[in-house]
GROMACS .gro file of C-alpha atoms in nm:
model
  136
    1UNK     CA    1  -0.967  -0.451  -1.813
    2UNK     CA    2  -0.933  -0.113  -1.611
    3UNK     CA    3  -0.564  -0.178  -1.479
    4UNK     CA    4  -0.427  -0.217  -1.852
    5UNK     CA    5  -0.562   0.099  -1.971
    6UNK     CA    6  -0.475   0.405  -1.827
    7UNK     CA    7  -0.742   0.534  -1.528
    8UNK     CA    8  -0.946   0.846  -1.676
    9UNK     CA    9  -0.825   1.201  -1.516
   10UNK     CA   10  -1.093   1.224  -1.267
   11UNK     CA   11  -0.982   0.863  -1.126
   12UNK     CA   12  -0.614   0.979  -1.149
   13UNK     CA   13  -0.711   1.280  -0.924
   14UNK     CA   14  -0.908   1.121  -0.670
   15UNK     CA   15  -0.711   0.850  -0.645
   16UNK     CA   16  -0.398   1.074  -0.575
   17UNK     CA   17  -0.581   1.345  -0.311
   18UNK     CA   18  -0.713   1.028  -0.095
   19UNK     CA   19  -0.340   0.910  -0.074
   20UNK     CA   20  -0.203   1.232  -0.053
   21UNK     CA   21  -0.454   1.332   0.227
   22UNK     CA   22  -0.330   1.012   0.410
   23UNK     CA   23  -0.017   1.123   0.394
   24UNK     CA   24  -0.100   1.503   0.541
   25UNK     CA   25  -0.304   1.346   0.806
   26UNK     CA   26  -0.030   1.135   0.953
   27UNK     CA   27   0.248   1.431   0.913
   28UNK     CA   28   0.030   1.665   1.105
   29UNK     CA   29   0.096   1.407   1.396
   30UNK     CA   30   0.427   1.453   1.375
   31UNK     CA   31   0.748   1.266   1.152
   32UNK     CA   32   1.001   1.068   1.194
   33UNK     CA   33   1.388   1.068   1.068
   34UNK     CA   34   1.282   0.908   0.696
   35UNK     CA   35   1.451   0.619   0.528
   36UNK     CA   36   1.589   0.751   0.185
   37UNK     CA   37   1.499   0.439   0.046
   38UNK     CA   38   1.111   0.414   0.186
   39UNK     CA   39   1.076   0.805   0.043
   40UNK     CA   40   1.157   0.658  -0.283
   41UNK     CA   41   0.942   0.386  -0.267
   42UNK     CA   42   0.649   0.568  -0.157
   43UNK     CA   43   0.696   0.776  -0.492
   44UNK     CA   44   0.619   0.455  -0.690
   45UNK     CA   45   0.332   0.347  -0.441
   46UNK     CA   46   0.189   0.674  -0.545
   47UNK     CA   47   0.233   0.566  -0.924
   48UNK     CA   48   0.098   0.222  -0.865
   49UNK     CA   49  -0.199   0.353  -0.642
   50UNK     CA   50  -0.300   0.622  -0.866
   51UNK     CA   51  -0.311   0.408  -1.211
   52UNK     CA   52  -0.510   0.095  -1.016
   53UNK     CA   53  -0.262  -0.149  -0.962
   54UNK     CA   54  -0.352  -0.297  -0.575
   55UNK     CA   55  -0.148  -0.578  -0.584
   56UNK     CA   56   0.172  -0.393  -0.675
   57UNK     CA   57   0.051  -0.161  -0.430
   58UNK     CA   58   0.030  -0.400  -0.136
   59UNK     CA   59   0.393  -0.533  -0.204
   60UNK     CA   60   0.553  -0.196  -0.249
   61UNK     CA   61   0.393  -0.081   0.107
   62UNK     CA   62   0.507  -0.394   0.235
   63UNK     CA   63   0.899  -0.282   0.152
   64UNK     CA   64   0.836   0.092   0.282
   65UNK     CA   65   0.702  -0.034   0.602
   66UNK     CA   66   1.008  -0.279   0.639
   67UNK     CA   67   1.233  -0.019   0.493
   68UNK     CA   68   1.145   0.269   0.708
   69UNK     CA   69   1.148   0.068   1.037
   70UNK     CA   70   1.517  -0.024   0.964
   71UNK     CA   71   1.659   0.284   0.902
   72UNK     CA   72   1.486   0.464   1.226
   73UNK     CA   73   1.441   0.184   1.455
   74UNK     CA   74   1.091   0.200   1.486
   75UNK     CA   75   0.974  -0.106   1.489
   76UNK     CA   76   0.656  -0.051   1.692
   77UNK     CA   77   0.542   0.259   1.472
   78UNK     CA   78   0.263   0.014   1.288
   79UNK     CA   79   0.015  -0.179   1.558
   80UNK     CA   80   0.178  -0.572   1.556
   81UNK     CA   81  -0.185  -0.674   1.415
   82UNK     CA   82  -0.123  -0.451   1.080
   83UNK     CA   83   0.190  -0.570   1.042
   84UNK     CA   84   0.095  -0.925   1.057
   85UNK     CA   85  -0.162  -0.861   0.833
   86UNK     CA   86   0.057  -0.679   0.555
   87UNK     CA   87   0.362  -0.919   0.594
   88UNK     CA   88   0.129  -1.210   0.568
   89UNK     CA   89  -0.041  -1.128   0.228
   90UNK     CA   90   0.281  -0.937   0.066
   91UNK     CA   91   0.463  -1.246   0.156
   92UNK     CA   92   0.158  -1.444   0.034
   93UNK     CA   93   0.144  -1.283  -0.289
   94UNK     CA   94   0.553  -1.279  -0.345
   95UNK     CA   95   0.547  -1.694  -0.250
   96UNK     CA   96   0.283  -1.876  -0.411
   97UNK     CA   97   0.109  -2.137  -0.301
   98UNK     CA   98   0.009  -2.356  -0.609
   99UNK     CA   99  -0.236  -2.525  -0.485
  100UNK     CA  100  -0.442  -2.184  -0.299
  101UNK     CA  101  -0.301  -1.899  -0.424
  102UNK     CA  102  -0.396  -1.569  -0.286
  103UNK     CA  103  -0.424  -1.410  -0.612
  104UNK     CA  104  -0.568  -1.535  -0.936
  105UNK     CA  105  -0.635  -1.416  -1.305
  106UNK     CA  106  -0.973  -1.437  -1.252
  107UNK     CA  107  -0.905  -1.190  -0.928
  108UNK     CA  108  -0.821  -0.908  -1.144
  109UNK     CA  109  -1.114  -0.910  -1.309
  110UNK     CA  110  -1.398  -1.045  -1.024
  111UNK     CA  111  -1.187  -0.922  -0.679
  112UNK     CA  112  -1.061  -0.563  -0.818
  113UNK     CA  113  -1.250  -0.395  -0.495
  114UNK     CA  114  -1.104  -0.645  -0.270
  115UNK     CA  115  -0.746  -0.537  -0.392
  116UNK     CA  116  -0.842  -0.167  -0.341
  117UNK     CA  117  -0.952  -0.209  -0.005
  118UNK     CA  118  -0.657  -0.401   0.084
  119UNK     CA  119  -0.403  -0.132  -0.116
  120UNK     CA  120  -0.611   0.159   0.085
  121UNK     CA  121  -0.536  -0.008   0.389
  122UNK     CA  122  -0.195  -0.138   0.363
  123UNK     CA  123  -0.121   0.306   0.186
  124UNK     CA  124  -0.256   0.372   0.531
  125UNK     CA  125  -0.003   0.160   0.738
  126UNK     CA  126   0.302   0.345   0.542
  127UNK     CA  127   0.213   0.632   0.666
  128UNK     CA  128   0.161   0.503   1.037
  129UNK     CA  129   0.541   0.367   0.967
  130UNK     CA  130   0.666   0.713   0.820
  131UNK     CA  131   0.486   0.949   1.052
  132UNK     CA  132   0.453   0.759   1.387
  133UNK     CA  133   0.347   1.072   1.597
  134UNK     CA  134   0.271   1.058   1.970
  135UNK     CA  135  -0.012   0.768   1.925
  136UNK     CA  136   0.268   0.493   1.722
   0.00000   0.00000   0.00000
C-alpha cells in the first residue's frame, strides 16, 4: 500500500514543488500577520502531503485554516463555501459516524485519488487563509 512505504524521490519532489508553488502563488498576492501556530502546522502539512497521507492532510489544513483566522482576525480570508466544505469533512473524519463513515479501510486502498484531490484542495484553502491578498 503506497502510504506505508515511503513515496519514491520523484513523487517526493513533485509532490513538494506543487505545494510549494501554491504557497508562492498566494504570497505574491500579498500576506497577512501569520499565526505562529498555523506556520508550524503548515510544516507538517508539507510532511503529510509530500509522503501521501490525504486524510492527515485534510485535518491538519483544517487546524491551519482555523488557527490562522484566530490569530489575525480574518475570518473571511477563505470563501464561506470552502470553509463549509473543509470544516464539514475534517469534522466528518475526526467524528465518526458508525453507521456511514466518511472514510473506510477499503478507502485507502480503492479512494486514494479521491483523498488527493480533496488534500490538493483543502493545501489550497491554507494558503487563501495565510495569504489573503486584495481578492480574500
Amino acid at each position: 500500500m503506497e502510504h506505508l512505504e515511503q513515496p519514491d524521490p520523484v513523487t517526493w519532489d513533485e509532490r513538494r514543488l506543487w505545494f510549494e508553488a501554491r504557497q508562492q502563488e498566494r504570497a505574491r498576492q500579498g500576506g497577512s500577520r501569520f499565526s505562529e501556530q498555523a506556520t508550524a502546522l503548515t510544516i507538517d502539512l508539507q510532511a503529510c502531503f509530500c509522503a501521501g497521507a490525504w486524510v492527515a492532510c485534510v485535518i491538519l489544513a483544517g487546524a491551519v485554516v482555523e488557527s490562522q483566522a484566530e490569530a489575525t482576525g480574518r475570518h473571511d480570508a477563505v470563501p464561506a463555501e470552502e470553509l463549509v466544505w473543509l470544516r464539514g469533512l475534517r469534522n466528518a473524519l475526526l467524528h465518526e459516524n458508525r453507521r456511514e463513515p466518511v472514510l473506510t479501510l477499503e478507502d485507502q486502498w480503492t479512494r486514494r485519488p479521491d483523498w488527493e484531490k480533496a488534500a490538493r484542495r483543502a493545501v489550497s484553502l491554507v494558503f487563501l487563509a495565510m495569504y489573503p491578498g486584495e481578492d480574500g
